Short mmCIF file of C-alpha atoms in Angstrom, two decimals:
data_model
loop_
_atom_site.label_atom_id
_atom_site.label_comp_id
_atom_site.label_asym_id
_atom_site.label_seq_id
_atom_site.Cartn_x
_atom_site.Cartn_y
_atom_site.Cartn_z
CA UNK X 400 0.00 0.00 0.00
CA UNK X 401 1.78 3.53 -0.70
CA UNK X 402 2.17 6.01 1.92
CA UNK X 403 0.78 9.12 -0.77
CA UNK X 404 -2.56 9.55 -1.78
CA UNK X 405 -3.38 9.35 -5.35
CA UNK X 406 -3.18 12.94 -7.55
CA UNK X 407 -6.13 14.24 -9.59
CA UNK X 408 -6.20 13.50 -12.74
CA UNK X 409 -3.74 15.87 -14.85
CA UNK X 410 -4.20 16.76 -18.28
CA UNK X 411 -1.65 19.08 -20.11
CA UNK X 412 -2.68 22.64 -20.80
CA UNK X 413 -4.59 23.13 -17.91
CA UNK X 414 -4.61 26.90 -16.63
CA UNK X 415 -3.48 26.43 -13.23
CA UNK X 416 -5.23 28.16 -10.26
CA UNK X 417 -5.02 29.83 -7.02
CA UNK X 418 -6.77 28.49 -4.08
CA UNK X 419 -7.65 30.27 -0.60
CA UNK X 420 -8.38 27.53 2.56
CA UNK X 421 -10.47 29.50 5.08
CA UNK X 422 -9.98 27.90 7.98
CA UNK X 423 -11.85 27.76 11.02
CA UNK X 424 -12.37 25.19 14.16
CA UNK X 425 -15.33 22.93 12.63
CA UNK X 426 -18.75 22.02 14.38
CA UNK X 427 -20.35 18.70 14.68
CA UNK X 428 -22.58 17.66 11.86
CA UNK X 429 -25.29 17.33 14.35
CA UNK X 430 -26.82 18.74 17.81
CA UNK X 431 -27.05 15.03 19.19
CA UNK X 432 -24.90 13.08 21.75
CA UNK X 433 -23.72 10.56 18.67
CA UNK X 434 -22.46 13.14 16.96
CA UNK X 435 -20.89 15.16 19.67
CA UNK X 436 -18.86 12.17 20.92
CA UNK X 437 -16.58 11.99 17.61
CA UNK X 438 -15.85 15.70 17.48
CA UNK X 439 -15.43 16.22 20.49
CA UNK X 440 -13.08 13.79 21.08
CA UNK X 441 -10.88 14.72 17.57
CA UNK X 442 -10.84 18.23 19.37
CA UNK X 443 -10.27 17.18 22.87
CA UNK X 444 -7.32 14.72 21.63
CA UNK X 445 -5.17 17.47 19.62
CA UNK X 446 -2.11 18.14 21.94
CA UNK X 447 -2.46 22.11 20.93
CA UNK X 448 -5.45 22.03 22.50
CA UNK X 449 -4.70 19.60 25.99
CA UNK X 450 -1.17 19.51 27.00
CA UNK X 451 -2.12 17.50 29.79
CA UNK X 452 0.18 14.36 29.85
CA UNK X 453 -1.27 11.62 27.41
CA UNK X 454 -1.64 8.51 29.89
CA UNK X 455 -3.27 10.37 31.91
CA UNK X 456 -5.40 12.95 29.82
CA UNK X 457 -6.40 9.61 27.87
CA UNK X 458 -7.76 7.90 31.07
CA UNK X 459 -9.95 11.26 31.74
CA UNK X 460 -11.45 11.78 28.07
CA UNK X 461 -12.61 8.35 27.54
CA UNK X 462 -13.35 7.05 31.26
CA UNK X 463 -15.10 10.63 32.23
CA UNK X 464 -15.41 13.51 29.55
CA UNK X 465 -16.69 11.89 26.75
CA UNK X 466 -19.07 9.39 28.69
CA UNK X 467 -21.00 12.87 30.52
CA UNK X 468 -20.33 15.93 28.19
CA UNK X 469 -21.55 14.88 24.64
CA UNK X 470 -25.12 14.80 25.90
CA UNK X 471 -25.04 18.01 27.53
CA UNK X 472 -22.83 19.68 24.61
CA UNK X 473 -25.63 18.25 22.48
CA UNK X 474 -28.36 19.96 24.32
CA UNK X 475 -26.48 23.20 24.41
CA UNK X 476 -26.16 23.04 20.56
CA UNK X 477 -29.55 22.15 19.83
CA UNK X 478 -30.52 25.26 21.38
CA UNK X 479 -28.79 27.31 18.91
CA UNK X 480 -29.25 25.00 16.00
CA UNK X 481 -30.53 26.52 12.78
CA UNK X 482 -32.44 24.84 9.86
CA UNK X 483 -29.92 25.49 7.72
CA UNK X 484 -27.09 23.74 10.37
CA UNK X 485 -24.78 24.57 12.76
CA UNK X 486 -24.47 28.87 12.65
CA UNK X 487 -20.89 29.04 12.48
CA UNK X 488 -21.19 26.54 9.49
CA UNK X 489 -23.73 28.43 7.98
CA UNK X 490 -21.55 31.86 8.15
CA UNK X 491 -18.75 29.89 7.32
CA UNK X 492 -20.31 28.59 3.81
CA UNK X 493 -21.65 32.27 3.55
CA UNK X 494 -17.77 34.16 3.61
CA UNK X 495 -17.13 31.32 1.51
CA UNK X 496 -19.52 32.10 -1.24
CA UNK X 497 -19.15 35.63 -0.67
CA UNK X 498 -15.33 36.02 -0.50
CA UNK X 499 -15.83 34.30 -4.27
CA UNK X 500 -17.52 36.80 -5.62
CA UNK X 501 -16.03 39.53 -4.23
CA UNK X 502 -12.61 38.66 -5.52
CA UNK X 503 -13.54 37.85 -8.64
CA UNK X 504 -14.98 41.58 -9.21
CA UNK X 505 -11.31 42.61 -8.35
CA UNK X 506 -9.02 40.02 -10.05
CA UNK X 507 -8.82 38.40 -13.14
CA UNK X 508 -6.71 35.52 -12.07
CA UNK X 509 -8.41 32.38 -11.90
CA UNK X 510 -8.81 31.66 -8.19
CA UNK X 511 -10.73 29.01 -5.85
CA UNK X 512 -11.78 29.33 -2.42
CA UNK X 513 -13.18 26.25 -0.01
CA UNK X 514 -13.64 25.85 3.45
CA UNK X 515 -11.45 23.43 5.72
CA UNK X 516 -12.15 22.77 9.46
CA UNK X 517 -9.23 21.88 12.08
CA UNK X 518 -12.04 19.10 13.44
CA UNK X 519 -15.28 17.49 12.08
CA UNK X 520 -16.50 18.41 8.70
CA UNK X 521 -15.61 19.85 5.76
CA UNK X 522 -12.15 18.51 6.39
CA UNK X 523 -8.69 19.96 5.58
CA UNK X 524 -8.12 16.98 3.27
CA UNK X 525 -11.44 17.02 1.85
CA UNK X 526 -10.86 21.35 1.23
CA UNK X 527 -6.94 20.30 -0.07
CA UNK X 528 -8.23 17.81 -2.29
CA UNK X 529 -10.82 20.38 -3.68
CA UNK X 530 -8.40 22.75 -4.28
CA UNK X 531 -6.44 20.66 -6.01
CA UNK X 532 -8.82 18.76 -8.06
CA UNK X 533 -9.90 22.45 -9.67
CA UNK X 534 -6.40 23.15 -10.53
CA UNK X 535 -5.16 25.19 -7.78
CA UNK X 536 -1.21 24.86 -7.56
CA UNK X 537 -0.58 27.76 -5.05
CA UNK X 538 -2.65 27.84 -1.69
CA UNK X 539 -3.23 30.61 0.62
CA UNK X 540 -4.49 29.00 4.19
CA UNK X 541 -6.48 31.97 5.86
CA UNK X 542 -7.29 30.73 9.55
CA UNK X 543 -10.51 32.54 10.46
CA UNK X 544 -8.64 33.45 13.85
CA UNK X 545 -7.87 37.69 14.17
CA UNK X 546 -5.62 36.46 17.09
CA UNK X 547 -2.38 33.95 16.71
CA UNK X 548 -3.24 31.18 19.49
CA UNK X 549 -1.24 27.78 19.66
CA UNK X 550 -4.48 26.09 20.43
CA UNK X 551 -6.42 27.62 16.98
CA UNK X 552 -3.99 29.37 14.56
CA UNK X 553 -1.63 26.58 14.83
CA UNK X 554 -3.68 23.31 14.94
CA UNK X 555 -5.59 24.39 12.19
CA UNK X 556 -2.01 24.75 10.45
CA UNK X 557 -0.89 21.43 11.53
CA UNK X 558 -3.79 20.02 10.17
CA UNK X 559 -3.21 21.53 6.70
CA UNK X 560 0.71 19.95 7.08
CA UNK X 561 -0.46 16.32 7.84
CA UNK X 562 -2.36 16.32 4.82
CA UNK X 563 0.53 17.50 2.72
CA UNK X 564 2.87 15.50 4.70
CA UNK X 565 1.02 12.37 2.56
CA UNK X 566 1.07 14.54 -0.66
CA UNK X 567 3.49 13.26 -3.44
CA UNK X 568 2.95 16.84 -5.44
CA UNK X 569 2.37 19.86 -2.37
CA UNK X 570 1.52 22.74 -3.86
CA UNK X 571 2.96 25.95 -2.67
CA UNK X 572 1.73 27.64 0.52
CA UNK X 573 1.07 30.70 1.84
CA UNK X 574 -0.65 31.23 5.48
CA UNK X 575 -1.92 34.42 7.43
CA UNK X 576 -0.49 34.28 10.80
CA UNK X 577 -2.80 36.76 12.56
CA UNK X 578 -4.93 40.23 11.83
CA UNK X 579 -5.33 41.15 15.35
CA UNK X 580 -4.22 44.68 14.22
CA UNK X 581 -4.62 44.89 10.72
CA UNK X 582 -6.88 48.37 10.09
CA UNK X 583 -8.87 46.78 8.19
CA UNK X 584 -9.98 44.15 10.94
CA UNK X 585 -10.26 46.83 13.29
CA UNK X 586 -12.15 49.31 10.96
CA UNK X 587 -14.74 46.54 10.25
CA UNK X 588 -15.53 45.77 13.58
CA UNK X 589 -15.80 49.40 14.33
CA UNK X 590 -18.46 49.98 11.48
CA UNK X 591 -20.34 46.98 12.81
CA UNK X 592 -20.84 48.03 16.18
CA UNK X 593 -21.40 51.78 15.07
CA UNK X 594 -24.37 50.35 12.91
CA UNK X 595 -25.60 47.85 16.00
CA UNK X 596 -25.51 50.94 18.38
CA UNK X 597 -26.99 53.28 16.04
CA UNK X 598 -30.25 50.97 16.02
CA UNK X 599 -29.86 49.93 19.62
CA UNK X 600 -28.42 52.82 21.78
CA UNK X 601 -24.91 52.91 23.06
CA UNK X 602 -24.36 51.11 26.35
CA UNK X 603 -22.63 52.56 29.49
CA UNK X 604 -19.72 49.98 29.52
CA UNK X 605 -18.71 47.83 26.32
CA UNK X 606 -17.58 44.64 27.01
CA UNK X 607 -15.00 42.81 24.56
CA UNK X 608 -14.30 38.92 25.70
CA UNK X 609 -11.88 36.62 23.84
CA UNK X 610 -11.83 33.02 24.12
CA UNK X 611 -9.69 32.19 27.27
CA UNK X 612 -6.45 29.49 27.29
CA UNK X 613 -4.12 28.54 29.91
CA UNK X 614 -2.42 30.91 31.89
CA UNK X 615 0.84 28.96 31.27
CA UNK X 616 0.75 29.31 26.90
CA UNK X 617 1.22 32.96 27.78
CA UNK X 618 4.11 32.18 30.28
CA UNK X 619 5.88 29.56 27.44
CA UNK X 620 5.48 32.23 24.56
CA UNK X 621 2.18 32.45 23.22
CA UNK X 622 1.04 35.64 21.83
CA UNK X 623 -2.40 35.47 21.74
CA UNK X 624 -2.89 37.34 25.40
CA UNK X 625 -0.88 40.26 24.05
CA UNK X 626 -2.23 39.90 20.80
CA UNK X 627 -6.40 39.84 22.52
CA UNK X 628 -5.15 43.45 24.64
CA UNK X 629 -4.23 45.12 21.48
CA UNK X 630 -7.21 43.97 19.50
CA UNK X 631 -8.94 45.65 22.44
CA UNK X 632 -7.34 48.75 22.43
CA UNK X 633 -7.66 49.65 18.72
CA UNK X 634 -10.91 49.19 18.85
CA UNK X 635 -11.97 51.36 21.67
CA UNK X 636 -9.44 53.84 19.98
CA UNK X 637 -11.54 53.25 16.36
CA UNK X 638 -15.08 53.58 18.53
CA UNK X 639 -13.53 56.67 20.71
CA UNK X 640 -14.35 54.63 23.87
CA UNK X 641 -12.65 55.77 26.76
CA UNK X 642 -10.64 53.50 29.73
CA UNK X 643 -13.77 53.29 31.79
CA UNK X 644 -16.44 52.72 28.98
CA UNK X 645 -14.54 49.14 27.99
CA UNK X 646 -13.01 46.19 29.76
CA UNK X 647 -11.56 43.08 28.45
CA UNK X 648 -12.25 39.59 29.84
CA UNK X 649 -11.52 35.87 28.73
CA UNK X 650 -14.73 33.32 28.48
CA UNK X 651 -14.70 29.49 28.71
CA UNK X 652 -12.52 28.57 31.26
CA UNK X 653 -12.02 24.51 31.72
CA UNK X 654 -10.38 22.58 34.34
CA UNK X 655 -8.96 23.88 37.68
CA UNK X 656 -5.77 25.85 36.30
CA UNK X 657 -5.29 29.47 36.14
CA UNK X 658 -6.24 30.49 32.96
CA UNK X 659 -6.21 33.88 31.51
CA UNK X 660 -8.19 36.74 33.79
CA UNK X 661 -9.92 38.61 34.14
CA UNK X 662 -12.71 35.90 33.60
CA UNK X 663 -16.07 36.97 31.74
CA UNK X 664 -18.08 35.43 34.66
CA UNK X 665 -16.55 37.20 37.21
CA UNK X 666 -16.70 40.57 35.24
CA UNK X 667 -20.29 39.74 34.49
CA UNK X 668 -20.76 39.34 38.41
CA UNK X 669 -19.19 42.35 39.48
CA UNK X 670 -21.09 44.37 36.95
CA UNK X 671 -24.42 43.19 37.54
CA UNK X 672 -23.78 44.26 41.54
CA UNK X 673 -22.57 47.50 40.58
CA UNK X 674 -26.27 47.93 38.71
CA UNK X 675 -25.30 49.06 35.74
CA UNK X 676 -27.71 49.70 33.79
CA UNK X 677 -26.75 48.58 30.53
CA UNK X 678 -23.47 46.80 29.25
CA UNK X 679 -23.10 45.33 25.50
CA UNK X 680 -20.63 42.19 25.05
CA UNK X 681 -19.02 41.47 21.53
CA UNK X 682 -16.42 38.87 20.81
CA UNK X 683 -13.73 40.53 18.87
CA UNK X 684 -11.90 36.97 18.25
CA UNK X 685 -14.51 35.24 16.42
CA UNK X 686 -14.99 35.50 12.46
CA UNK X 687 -18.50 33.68 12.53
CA UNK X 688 -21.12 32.88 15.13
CA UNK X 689 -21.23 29.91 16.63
CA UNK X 690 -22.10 27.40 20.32
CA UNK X 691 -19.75 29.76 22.05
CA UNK X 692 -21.39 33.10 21.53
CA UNK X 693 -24.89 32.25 20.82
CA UNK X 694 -24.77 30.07 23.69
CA UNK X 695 -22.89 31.15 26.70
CA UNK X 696 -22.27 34.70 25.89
CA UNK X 697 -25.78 35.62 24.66
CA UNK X 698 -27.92 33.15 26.88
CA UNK X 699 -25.48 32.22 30.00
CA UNK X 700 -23.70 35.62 30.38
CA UNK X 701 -27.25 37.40 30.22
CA UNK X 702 -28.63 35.35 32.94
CA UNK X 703 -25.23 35.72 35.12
CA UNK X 704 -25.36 39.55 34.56
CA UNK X 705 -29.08 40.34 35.12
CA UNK X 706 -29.45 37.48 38.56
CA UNK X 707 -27.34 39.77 40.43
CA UNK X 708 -28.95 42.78 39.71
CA UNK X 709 -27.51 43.70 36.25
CA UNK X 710 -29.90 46.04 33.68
CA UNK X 711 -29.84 45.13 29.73
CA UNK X 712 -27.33 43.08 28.40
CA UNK X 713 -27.20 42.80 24.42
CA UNK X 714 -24.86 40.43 22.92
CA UNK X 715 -23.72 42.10 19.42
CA UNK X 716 -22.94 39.39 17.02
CA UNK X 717 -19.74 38.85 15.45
CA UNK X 718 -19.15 40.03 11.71
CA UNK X 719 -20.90 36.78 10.30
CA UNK X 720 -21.03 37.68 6.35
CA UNK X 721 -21.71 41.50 6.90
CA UNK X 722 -20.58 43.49 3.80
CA UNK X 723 -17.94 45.25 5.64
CA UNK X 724 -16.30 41.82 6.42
CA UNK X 725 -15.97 40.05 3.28
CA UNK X 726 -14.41 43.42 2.21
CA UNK X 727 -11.90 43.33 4.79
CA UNK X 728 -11.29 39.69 4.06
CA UNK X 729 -10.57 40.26 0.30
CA UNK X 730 -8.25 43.08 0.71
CA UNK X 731 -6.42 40.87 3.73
CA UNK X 732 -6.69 37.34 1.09
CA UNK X 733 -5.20 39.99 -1.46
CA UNK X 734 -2.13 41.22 0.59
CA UNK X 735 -1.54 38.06 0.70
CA UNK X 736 -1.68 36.98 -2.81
CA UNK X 737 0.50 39.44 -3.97
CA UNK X 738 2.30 37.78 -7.26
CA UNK X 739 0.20 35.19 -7.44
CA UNK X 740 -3.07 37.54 -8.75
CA UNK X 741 -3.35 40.30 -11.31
CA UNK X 742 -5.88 42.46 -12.34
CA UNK X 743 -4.03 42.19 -15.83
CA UNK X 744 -4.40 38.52 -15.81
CA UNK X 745 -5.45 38.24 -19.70
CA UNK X 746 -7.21 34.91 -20.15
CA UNK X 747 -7.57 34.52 -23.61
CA UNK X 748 -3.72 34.90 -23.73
CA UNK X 749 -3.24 32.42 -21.20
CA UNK X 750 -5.56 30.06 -23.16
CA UNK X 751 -3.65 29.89 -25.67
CA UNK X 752 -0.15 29.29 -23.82
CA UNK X 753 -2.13 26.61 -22.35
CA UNK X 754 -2.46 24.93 -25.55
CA UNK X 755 0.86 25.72 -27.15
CA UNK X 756 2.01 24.12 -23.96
CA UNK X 757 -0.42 20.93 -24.58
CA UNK X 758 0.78 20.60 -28.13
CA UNK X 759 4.48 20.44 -27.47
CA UNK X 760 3.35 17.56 -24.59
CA UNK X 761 1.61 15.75 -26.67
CA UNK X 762 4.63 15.84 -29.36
CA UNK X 763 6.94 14.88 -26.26
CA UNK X 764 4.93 11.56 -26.31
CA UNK X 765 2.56 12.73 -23.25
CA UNK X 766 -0.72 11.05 -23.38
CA UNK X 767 -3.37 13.93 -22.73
#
């Protein structure tokens, strides 16, 4: 049995492509315990995302974790659960489509974009071996993350290398490390909370929670703490928010270990005894909608902040497949691209290379 998987189908003359990955952390394919257990435990499993020793972090997942939390993950799902699918799916598919479009009203080069997930479905291999079935010998991998974490940025990159790892011809690559600071990033979410507080009122305090991680990736290197802060500052610089009318807090804590701080729950706490009478919470790290902010920050951290006392609390939803977004992403995807795209891409010229190229194949003695 060989070790690489079989290549598409090549046929001299083919106008090659270019191929964006977007990235993101996947969903389950269903809100149900069967279909929980699976992802979760793919997720759960990947050492950028546990660093607990394996003999033991084994023994917990299979003996504990995945026997109790797939039924009540499921239940938390099906509570956000769409017709169309899981939401951040359904975004994801949407910047997909979208991103399409809107690069092809800027570009002439012929150019392919698909949608990989570090766990559960669409794959990396299945969004690789898209790409590369339509022709696409240059890839850039866009990880939906603004922030560079270990546990997101990364595993979705190491997921993209073991599938080239069993690739006899790898394409070239090109990734996007972060955007935490890109004007562009910060300009969009600007103009989306603008609009939301233009319909809704502004709030008295503006609360902007990341996803939390261990304590200790900051201490052995990992940006993403520093990273979170700036993305925070920007933006109440772009809104003209001043130190008191924001805070910054981390969500999702697991385990017993320190993990980032200040937590969301305890900032929710404090707030709702202080009576304020209105706070709005948005989620600056996430590119799509999805369990974590539908769920916990828009139904858990509404009930945590109004029990104690706490006035309106409006979740403002992350940038989804708002206008402003796919725009950012494009111009982002194109600084990227740079060399690989042209607006002067002429493709009846390139047609015709294609086929001089063909012709002197086929008189080489190749057979198609």
């Amino acid at each position: 049995m060989t070790y690489y998987q079989p290549e598409p189908a090549y046929t001299h003359g083919s106008q090659p492509k270019v191929g964006i990955l977007l990235a993101n952390l996947g969903t389950p394919d269903a809100p149900t315990a069967k279909a929980l257990r699976p992802y979760l435990q793919q997720f759960l499993m990947d050492r950028r995302v546990v660093e607990i020793p394996r003999f033991i972090w084994c023994w917990i997942l299979h003996c504990i974790i995945l026997v109790i939390r797939p039924k009540k993950s499921a239940e938390k799902y099906a509570s956000v659960w769409t017709d169309q699918g899981s939401p951040l799916m359904v975004y994801a598919q949407q910047q997909k489509t979208l991103l399409q479009q809107s690069l092809a009203k800027h570009i002439n080069s012929p150019l392919a974009v698909e949608l990989g997930m570090t766990y559960g479905n669409p794959s990396m291999k299945s969004a690789i071996d898209s790409l590369k079935a339509q022709g696409c010998d240059r890839i850039l991998v866009f990880p939906l993350y603004p922030q560079y974490a270990a546990s997101s940025t990364a595993a979705a990159l190491d997921a993209v290398w073991r599938v080239l790892l069993k690739m006899r011809n790898v394409p070239a690559i090109r990734t996007i490390k972060h955007y935490h600071d890109h004007p562009l990033y910060i300009q969009a979410l600007a103009s989306h909370i603008k609009a939301y507080w233009q319909q809704h009122g502004q709030p008295e305090k503006l609360v902007m929670s990341f996803h939390g991680v261990p304590k200790f990736h900051l201490m052995k290197g990992d940006p993403y703490h520093c990273e979170c802060h700036k993305t925070g500052r920007l933006l109440a610089e772009a809104l003209g928010l001043s130190k008191d009318q924001y805070q910054i807090a981390f969500q999702s804590r697991f385990g017993r270990q320190e993990w980032l701080q200040p937590y969301l729950a305890n900032t929710l706490d404090a707030l709702g005894k202080q009576q304020i009478k209105r706070i709005d919470v948005v989620c600056p790290g996430f590119s799509s909608d999805c369990l974590e902010t539908l769920e916990e920050i828009a139904m858990e951290g509404k009930h945590l902040f109004q029990s104690v006392g706490g006035g309106d609390y409006h979740y403002i939803p992350a940038l989804n497949s708002e206008a402003v977004w796919i725009e950012a992403m494009r111009d982002i995807a194109l600084e990227h691209l740079q060399g690989w795209v042209s607006n002067e891409f002429d493709s009846a010229k390139a047609a015709a290379e294609a086929q001089a190229s063909k012709q002197h194949a086929l008189a080489m003695g190749a057979e198609k």
